[in-house]
N, CA, C, O and CB atoms as a CASP TS submission, in Angstrom:
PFRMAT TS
TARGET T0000
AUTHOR 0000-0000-0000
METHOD Language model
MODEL 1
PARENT N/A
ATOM      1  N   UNK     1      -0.817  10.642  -5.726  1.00  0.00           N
ATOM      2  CA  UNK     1      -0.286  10.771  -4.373  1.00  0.00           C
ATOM      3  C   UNK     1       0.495  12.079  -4.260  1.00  0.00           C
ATOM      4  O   UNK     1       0.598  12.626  -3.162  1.00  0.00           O
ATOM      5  CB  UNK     1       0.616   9.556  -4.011  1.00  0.00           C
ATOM      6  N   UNK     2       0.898  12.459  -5.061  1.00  0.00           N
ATOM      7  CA  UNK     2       2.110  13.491  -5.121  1.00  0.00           C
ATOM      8  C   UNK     2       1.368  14.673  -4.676  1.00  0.00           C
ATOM      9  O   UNK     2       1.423  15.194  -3.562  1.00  0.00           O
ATOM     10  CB  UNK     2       2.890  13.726  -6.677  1.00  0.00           C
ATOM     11  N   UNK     3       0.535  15.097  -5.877  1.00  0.00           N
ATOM     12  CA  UNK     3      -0.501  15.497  -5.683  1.00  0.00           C
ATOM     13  C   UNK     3      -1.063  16.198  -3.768  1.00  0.00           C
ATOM     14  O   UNK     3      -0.937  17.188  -3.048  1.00  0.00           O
ATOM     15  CB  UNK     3      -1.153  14.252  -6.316  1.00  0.00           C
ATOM     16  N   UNK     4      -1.536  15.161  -3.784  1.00  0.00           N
ATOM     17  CA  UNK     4      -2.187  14.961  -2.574  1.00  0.00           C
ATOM     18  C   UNK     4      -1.216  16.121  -1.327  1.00  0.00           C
ATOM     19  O   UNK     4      -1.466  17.079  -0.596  1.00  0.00           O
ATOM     20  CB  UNK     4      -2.119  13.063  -2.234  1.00  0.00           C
ATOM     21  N   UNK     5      -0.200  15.382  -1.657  1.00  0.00           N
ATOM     22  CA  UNK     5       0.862  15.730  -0.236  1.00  0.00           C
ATOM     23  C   UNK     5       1.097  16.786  -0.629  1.00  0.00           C
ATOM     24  O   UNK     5       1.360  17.564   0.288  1.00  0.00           O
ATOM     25  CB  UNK     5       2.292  14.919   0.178  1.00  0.00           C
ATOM     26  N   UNK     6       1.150  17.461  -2.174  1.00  0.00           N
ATOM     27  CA  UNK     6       2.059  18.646  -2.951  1.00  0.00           C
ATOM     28  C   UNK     6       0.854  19.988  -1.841  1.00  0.00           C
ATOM     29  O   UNK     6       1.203  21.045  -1.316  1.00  0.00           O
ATOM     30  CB  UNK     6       1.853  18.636  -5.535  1.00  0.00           C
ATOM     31  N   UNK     7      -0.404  19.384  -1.856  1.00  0.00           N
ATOM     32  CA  UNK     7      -1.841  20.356  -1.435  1.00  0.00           C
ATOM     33  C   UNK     7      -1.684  20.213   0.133  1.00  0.00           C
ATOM     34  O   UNK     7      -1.358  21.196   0.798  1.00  0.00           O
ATOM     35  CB  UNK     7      -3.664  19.634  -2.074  1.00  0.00           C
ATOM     36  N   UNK     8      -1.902  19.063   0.680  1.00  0.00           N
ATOM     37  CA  UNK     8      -1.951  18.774   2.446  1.00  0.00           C
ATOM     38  C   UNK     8      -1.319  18.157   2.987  1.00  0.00           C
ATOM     39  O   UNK     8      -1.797  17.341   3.775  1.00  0.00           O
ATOM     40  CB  UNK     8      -2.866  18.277   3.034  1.00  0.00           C
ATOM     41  N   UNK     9       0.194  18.290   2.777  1.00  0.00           N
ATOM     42  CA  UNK     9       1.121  17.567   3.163  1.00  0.00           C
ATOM     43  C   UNK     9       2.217  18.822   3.625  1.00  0.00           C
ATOM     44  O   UNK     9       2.386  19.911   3.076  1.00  0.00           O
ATOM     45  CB  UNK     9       1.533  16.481   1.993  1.00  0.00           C
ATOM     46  N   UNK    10       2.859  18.279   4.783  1.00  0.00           N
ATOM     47  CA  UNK    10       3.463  19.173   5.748  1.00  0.00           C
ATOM     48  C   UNK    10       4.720  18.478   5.971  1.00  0.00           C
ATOM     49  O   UNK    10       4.852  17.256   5.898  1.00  0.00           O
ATOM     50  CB  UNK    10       2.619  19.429   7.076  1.00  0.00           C
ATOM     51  N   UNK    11       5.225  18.939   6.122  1.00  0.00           N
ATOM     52  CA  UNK    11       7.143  18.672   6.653  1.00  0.00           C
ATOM     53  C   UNK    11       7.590  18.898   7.636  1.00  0.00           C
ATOM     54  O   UNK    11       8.366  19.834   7.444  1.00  0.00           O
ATOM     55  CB  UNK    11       8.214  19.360   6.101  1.00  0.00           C
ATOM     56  N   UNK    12       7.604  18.522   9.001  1.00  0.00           N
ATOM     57  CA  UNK    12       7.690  18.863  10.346  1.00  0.00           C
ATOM     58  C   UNK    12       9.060  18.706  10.582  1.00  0.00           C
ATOM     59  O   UNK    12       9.388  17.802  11.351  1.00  0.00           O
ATOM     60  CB  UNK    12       6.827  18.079  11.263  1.00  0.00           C
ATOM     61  N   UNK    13      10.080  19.530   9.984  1.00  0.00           N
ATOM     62  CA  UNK    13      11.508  19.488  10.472  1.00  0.00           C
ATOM     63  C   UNK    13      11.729  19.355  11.819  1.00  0.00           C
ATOM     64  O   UNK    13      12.517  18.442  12.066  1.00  0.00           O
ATOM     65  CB  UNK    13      12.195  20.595  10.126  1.00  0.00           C
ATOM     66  N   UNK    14      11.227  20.062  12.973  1.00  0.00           N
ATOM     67  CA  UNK    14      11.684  19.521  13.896  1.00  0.00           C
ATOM     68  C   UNK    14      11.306  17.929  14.755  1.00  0.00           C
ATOM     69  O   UNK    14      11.698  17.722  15.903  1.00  0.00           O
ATOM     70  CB  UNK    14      11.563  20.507  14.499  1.00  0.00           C
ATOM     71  N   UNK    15      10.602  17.054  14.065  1.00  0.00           N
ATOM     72  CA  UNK    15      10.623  16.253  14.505  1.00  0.00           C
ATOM     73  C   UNK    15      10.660  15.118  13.369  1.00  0.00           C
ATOM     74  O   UNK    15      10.133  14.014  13.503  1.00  0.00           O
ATOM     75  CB  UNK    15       9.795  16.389  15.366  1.00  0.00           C
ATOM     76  N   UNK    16      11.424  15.589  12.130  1.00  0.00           N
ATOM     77  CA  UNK    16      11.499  14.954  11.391  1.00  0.00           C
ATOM     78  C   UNK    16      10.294  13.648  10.263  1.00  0.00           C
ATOM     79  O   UNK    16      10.586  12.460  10.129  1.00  0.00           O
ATOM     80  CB  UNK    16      12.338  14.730  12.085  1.00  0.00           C
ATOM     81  N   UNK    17       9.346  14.142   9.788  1.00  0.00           N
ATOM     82  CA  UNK    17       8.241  13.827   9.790  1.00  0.00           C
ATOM     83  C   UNK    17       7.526  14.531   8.611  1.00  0.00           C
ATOM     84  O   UNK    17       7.511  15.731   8.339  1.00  0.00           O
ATOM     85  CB  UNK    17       7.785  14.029  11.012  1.00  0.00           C
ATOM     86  N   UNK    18       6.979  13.565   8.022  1.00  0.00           N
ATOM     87  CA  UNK    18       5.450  14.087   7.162  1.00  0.00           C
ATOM     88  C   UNK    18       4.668  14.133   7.662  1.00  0.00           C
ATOM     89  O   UNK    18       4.671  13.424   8.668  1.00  0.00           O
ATOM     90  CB  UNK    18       4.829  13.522   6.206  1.00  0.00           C
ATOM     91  N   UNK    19       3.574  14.854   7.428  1.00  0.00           N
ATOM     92  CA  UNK    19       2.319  14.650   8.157  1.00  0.00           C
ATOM     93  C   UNK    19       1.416  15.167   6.966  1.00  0.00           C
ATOM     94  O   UNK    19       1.610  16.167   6.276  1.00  0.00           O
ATOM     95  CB  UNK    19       2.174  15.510   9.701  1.00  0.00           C
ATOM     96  N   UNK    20       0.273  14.156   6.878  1.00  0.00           N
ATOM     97  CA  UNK    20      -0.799  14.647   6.106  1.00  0.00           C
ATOM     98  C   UNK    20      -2.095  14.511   7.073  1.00  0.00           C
ATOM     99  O   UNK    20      -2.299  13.510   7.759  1.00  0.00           O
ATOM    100  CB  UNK    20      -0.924  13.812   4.688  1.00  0.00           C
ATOM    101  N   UNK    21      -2.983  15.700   7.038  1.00  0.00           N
ATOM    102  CA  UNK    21      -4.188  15.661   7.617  1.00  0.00           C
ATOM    103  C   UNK    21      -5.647  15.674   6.705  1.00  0.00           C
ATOM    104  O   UNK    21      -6.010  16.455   5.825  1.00  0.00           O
ATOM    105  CB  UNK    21      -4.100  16.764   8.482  1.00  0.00           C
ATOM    106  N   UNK    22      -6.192  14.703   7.182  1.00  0.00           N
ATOM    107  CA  UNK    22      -7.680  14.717   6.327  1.00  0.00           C
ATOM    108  C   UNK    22      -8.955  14.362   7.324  1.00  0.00           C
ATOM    109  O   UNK    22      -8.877  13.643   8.320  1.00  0.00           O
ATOM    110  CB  UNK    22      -7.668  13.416   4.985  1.00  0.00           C
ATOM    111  N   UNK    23     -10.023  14.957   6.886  1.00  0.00           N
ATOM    112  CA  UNK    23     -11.320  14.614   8.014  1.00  0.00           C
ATOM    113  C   UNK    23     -11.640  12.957   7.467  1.00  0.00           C
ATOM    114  O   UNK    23     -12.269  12.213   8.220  1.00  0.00           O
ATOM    115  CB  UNK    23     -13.083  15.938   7.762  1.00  0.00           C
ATOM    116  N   UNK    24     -11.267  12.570   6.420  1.00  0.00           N
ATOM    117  CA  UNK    24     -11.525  10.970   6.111  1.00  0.00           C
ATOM    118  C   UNK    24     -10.617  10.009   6.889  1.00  0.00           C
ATOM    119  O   UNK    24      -9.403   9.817   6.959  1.00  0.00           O
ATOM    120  CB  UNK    24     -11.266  10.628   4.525  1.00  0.00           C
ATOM    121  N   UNK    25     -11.566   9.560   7.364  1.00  0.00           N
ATOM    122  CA  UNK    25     -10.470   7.840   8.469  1.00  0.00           C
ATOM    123  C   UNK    25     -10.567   6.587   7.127  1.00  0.00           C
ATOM    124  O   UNK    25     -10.223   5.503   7.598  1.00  0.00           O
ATOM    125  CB  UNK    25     -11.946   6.746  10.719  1.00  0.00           C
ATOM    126  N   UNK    26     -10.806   6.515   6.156  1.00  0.00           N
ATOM    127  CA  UNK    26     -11.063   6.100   5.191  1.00  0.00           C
ATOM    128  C   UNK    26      -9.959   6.336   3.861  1.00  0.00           C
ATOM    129  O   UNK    26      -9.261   5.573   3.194  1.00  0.00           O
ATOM    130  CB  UNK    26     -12.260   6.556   5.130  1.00  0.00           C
ATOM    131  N   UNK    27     -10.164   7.560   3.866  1.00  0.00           N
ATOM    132  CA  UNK    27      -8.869   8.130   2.699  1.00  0.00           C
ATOM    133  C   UNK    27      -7.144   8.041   3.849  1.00  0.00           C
ATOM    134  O   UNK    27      -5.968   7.815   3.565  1.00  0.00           O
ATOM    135  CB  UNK    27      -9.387  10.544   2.054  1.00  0.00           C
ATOM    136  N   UNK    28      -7.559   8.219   4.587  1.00  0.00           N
ATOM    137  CA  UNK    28      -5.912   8.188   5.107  1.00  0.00           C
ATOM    138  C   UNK    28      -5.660   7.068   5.659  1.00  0.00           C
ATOM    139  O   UNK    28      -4.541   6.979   6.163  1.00  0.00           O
ATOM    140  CB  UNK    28      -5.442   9.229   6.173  1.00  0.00           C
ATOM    141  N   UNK    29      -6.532   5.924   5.751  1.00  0.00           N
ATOM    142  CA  UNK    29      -6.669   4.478   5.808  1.00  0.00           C
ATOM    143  C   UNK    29      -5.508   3.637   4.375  1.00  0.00           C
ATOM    144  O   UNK    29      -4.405   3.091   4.380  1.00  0.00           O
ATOM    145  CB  UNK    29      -8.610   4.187   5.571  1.00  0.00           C
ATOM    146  N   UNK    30      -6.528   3.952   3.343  1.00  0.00           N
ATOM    147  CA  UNK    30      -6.181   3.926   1.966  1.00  0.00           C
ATOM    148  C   UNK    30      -4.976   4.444   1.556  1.00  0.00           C
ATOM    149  O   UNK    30      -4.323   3.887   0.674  1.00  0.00           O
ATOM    150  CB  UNK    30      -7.056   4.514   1.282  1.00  0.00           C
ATOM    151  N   UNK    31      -4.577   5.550   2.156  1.00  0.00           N
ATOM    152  CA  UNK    31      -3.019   6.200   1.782  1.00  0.00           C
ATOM    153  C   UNK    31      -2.373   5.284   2.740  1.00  0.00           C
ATOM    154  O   UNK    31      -1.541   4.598   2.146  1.00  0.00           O
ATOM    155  CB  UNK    31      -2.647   8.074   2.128  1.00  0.00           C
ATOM    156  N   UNK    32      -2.431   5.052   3.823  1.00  0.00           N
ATOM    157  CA  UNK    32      -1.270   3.961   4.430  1.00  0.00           C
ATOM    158  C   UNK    32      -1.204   2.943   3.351  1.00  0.00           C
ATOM    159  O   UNK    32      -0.335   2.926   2.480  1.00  0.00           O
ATOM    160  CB  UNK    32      -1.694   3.139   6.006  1.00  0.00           C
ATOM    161  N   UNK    33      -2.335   1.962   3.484  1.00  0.00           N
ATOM    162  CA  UNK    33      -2.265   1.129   2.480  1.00  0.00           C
ATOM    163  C   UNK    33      -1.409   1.015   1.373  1.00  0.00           C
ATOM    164  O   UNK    33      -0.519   0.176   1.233  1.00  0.00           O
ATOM    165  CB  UNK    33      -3.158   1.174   2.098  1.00  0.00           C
ATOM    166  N   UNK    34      -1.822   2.168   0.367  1.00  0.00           N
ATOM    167  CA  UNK    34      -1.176   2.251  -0.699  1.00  0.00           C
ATOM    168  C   UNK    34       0.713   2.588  -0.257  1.00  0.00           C
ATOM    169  O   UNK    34       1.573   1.885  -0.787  1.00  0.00           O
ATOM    170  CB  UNK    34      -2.062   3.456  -1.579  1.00  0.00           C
ATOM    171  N   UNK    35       1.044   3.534   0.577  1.00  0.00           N
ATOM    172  CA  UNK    35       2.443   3.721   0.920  1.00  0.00           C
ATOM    173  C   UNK    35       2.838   2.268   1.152  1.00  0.00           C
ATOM    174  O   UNK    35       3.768   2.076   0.369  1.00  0.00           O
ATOM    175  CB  UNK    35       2.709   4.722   2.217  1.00  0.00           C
ATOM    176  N   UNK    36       2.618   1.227   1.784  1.00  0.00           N
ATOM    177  CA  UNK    36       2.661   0.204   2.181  1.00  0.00           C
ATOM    178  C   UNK    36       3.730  -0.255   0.876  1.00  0.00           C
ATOM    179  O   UNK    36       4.917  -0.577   0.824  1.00  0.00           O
ATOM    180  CB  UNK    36       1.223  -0.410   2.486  1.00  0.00           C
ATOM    181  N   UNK    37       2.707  -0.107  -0.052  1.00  0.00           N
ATOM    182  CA  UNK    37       2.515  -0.952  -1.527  1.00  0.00           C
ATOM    183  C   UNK    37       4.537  -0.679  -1.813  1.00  0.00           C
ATOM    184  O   UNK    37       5.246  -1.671  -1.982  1.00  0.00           O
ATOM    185  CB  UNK    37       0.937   0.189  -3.174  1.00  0.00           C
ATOM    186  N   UNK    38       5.187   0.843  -1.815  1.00  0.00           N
ATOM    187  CA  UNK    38       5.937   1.210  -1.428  1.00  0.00           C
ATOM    188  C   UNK    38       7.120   0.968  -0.265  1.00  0.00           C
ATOM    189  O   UNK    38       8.149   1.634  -0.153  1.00  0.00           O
ATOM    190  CB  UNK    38       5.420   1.790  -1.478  1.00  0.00           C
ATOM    191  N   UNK    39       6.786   0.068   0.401  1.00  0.00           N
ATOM    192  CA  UNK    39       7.558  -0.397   1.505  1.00  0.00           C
ATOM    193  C   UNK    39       8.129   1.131   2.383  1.00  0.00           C
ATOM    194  O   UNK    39       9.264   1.398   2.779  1.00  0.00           O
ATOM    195  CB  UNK    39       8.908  -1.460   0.815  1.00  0.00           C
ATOM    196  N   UNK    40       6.738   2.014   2.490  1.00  0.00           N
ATOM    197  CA  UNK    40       6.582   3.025   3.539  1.00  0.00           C
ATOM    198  C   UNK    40       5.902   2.860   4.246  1.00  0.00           C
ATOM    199  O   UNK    40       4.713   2.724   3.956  1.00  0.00           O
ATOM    200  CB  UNK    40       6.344   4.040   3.337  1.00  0.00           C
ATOM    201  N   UNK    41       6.346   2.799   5.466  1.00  0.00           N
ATOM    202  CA  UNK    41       5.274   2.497   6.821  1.00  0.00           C
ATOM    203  C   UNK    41       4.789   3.814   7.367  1.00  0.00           C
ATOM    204  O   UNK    41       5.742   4.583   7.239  1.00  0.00           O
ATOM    205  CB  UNK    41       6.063   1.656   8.203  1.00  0.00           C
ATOM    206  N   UNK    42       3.561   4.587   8.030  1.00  0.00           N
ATOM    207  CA  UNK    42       3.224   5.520   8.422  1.00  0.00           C
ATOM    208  C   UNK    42       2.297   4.789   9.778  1.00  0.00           C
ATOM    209  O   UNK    42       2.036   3.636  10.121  1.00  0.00           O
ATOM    210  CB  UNK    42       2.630   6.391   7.264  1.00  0.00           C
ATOM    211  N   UNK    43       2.028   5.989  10.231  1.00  0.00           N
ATOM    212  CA  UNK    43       1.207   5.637  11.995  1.00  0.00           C
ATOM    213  C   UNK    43      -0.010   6.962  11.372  1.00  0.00           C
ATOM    214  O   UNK    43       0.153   7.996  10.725  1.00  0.00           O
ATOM    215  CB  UNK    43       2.632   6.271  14.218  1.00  0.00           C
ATOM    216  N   UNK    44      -1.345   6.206  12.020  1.00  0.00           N
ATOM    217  CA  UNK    44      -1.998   7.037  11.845  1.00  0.00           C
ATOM    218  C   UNK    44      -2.539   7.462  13.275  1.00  0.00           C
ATOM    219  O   UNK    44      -2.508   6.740  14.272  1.00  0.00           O
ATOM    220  CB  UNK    44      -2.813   6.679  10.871  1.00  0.00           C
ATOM    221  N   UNK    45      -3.125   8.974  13.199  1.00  0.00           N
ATOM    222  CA  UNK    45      -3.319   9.253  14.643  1.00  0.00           C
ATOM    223  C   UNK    45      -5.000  10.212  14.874  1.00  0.00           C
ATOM    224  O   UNK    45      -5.522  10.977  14.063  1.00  0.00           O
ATOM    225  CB  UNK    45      -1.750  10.281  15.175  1.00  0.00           C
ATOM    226  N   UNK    46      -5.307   9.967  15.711  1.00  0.00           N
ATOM    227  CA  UNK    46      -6.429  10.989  15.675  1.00  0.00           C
ATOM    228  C   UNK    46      -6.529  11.957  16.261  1.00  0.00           C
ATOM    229  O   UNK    46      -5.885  11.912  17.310  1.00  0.00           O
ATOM    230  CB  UNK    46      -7.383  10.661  15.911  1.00  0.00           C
ATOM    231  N   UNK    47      -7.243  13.209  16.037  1.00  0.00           N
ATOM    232  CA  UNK    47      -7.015  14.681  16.302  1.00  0.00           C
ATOM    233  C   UNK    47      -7.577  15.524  16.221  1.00  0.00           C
ATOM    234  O   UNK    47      -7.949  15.871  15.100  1.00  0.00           O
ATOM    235  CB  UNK    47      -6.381  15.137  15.903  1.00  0.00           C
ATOM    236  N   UNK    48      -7.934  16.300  17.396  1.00  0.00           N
ATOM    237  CA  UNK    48      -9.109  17.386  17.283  1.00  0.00           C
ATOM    238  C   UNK    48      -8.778  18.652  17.053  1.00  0.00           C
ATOM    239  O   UNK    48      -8.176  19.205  17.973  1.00  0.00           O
ATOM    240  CB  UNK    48      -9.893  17.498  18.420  1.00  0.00           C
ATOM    241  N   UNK    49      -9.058  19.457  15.815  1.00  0.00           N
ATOM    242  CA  UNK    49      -9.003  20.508  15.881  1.00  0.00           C
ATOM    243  C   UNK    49     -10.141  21.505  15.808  1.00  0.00           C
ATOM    244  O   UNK    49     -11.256  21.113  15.464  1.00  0.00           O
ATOM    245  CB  UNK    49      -8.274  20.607  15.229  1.00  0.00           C
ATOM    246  N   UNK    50      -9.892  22.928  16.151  1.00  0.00           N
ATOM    247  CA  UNK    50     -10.602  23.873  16.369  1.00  0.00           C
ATOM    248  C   UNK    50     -10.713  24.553  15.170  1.00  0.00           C
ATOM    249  O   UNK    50      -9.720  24.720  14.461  1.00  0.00           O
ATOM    250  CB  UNK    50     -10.199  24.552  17.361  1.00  0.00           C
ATOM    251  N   UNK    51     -11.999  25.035  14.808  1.00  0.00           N
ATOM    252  CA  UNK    51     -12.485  26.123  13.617  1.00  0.00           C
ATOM    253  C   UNK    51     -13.413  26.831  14.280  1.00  0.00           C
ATOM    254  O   UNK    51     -14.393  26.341  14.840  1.00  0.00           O
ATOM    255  CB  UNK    51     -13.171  25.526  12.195  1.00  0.00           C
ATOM    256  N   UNK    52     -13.124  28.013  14.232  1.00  0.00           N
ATOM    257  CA  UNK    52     -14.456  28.993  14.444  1.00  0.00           C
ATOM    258  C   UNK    52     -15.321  28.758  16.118  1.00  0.00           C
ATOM    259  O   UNK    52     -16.382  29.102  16.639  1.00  0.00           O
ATOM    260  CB  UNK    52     -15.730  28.484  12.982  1.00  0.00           C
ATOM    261  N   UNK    53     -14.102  27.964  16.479  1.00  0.00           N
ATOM    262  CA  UNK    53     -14.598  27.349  18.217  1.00  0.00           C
ATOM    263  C   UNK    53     -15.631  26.223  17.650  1.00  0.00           C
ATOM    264  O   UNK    53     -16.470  26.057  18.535  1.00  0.00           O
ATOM    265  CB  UNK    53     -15.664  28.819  19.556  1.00  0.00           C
ATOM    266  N   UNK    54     -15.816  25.669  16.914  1.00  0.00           N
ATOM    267  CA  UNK    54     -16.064  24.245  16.719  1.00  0.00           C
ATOM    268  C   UNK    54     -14.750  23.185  16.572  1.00  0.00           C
ATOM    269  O   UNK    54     -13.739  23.182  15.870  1.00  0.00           O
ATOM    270  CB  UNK    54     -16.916  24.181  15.445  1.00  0.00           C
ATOM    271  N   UNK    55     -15.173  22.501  17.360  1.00  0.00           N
ATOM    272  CA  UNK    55     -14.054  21.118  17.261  1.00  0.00           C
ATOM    273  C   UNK    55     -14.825  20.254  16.330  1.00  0.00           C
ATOM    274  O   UNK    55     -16.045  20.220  16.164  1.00  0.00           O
ATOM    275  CB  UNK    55     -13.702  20.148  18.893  1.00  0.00           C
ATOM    276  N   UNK    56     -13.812  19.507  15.704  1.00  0.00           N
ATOM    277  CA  UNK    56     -13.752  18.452  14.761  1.00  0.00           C
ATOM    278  C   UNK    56     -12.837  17.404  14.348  1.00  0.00           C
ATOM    279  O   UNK    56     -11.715  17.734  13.964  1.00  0.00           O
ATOM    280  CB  UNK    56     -13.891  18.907  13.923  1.00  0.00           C
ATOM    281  N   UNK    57     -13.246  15.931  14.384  1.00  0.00           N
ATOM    282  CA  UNK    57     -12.266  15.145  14.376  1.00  0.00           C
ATOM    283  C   UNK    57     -11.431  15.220  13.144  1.00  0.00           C
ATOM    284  O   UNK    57     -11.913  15.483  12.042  1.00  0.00           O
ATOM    285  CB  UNK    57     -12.727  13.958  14.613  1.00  0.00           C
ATOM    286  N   UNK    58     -10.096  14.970  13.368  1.00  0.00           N
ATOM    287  CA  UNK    58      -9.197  14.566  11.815  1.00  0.00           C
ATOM    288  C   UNK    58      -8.399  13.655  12.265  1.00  0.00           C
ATOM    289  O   UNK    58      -7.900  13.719  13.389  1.00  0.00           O
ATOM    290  CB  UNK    58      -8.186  15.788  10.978  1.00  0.00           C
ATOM    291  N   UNK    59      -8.158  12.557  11.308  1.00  0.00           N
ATOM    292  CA  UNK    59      -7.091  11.939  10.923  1.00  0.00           C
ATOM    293  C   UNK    59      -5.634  12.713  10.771  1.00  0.00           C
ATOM    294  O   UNK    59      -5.446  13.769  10.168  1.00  0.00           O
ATOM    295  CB  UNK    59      -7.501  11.401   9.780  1.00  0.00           C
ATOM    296  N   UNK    60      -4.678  11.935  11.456  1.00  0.00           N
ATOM    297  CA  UNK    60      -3.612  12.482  11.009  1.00  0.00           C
ATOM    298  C   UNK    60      -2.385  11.013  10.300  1.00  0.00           C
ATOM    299  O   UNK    60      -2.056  10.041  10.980  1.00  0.00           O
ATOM    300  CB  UNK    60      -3.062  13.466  12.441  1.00  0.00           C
ATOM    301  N   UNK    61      -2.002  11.223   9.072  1.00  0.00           N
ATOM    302  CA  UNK    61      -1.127   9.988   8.614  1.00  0.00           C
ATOM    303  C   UNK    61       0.560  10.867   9.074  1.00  0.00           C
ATOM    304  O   UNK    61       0.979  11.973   8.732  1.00  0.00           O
ATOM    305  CB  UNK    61      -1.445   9.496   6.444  1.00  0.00           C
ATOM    306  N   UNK    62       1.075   9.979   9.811  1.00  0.00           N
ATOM    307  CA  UNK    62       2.727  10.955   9.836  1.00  0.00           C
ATOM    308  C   UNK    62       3.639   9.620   9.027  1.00  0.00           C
ATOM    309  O   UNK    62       3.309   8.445   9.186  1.00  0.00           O
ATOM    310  CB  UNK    62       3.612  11.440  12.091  1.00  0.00           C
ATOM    311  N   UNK    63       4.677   9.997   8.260  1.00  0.00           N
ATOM    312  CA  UNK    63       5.656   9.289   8.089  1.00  0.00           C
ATOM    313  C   UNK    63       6.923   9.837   8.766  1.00  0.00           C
ATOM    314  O   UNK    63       7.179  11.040   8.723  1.00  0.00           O
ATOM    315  CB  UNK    63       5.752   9.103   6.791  1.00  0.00           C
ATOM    316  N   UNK    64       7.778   8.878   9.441  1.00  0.00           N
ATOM    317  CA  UNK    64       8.839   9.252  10.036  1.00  0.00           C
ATOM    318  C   UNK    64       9.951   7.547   9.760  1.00  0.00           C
ATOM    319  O   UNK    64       9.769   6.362   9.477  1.00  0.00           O
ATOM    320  CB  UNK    64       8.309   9.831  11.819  1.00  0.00           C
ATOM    321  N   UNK    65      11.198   8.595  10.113  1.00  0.00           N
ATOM    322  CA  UNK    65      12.449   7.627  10.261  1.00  0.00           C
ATOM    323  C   UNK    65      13.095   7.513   8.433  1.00  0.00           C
ATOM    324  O   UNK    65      12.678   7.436   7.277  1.00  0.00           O
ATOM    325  CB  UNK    65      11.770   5.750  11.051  1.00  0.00           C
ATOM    326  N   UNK    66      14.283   7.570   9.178  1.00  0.00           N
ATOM    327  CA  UNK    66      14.851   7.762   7.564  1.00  0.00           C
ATOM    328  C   UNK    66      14.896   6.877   5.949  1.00  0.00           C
ATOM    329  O   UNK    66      15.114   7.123   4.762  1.00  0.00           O
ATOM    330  CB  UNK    66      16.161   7.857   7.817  1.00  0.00           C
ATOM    331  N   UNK    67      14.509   5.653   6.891  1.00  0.00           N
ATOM    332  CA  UNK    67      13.993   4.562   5.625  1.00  0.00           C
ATOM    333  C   UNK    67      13.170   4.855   5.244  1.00  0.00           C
ATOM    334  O   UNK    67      13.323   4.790   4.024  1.00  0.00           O
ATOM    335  CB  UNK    67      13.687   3.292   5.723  1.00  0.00           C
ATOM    336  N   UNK    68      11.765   5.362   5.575  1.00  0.00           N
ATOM    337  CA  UNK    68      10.779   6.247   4.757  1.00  0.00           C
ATOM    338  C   UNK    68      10.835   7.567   4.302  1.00  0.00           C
ATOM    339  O   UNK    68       9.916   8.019   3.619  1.00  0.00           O
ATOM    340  CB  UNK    68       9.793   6.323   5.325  1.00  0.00           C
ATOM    341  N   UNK    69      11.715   8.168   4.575  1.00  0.00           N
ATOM    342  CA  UNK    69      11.497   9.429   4.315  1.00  0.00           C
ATOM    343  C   UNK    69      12.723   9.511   3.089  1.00  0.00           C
ATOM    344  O   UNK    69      12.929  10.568   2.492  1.00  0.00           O
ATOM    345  CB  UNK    69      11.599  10.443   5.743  1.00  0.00           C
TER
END
Protein backbone atom coordinates (compact mmCIF):
# COMPACT_ATOMS: atom_id res chain seq x y z
CA UNK A 1 0.00 0.00 0.00
CA UNK A 2 2.66 2.40 0.92
CA UNK A 3 4.07 1.82 -2.05
CA UNK A 4 1.21 2.51 -4.08
CA UNK A 5 0.38 6.03 -2.56
CA UNK A 6 4.47 6.69 -2.18
CA UNK A 7 3.99 6.52 -6.67
CA UNK A 8 0.07 7.93 -7.11
CA UNK A 9 -0.87 9.32 -4.17
CA UNK A 10 -1.42 13.09 -3.71
CA UNK A 11 -1.95 15.33 -0.66
CA UNK A 12 -4.47 18.00 -1.33
CA UNK A 13 -3.67 20.49 1.52
CA UNK A 14 -6.15 22.70 0.69
CA UNK A 15 -8.90 20.61 1.18
CA UNK A 16 -7.35 18.42 3.40
CA UNK A 17 -7.33 15.04 1.67
CA UNK A 18 -5.58 12.08 -0.04
CA UNK A 19 -6.34 11.33 -3.20
CA UNK A 20 -5.22 8.40 -5.22
CA UNK A 21 -6.10 8.10 -8.95
CA UNK A 22 -6.22 4.88 -11.06
CA UNK A 23 -7.99 3.90 -14.52
CA UNK A 24 -9.03 0.52 -12.43
CA UNK A 25 -12.71 0.72 -10.73
CA UNK A 26 -11.52 -2.62 -9.47
CA UNK A 27 -8.06 -1.80 -7.90
CA UNK A 28 -9.42 1.30 -6.14
CA UNK A 29 -12.50 -0.82 -5.21
CA UNK A 30 -9.97 -3.24 -3.46
CA UNK A 31 -7.92 -0.34 -1.85
CA UNK A 32 -11.13 0.93 -0.08
CA UNK A 33 -11.70 -2.44 0.99
CA UNK A 34 -8.47 -3.16 2.26
CA UNK A 35 -8.23 0.63 4.13
CA UNK A 36 -11.47 -0.52 5.62
CA UNK A 37 -9.52 -3.54 7.09
CA UNK A 38 -7.72 -0.39 8.89
CA UNK A 39 -10.74 1.35 10.18
CA UNK A 40 -10.10 4.05 7.17
CA UNK A 41 -13.03 5.06 5.40
CA UNK A 42 -12.47 6.69 1.81
CA UNK A 43 -15.29 7.87 -0.94
CA UNK A 44 -14.66 6.87 -4.23
CA UNK A 45 -15.42 9.16 -7.17
CA UNK A 46 -15.43 9.13 -10.88
CA UNK A 47 -13.51 11.34 -13.30
CA UNK A 48 -12.71 12.38 -16.60
CA UNK A 49 -9.59 13.39 -17.60
CA UNK A 50 -7.92 14.78 -20.66
CA UNK A 51 -4.64 13.38 -22.53
CA UNK A 52 -3.60 14.50 -25.76
CA UNK A 53 -7.49 15.78 -26.17
CA UNK A 54 -8.63 12.28 -25.50
CA UNK A 55 -10.85 11.88 -22.49
CA UNK A 56 -10.74 8.96 -20.27
CA UNK A 57 -12.46 7.61 -17.35
CA UNK A 58 -10.56 7.35 -13.80
CA UNK A 59 -11.37 6.41 -10.54
CA UNK A 60 -10.63 8.64 -7.92
CA UNK A 61 -10.21 7.06 -3.99
CA UNK A 62 -9.97 10.44 -1.58
CA UNK A 63 -9.42 9.98 2.14
CA UNK A 64 -10.47 12.86 4.27
CA UNK A 65 -11.26 13.99 7.99
CA UNK A 66 -8.87 13.70 10.69
CA UNK A 67 -9.67 10.20 12.03
CA UNK A 68 -8.32 8.92 8.80
CA UNK A 69 -5.80 10.88 8.01
Amino acid sequence: IRGYFDADGHVNLRQNRIEIVSASKEFIEGLSVLLLRFEITSKIYEIKKSYNGVKKKYYQLNIVGKRNL
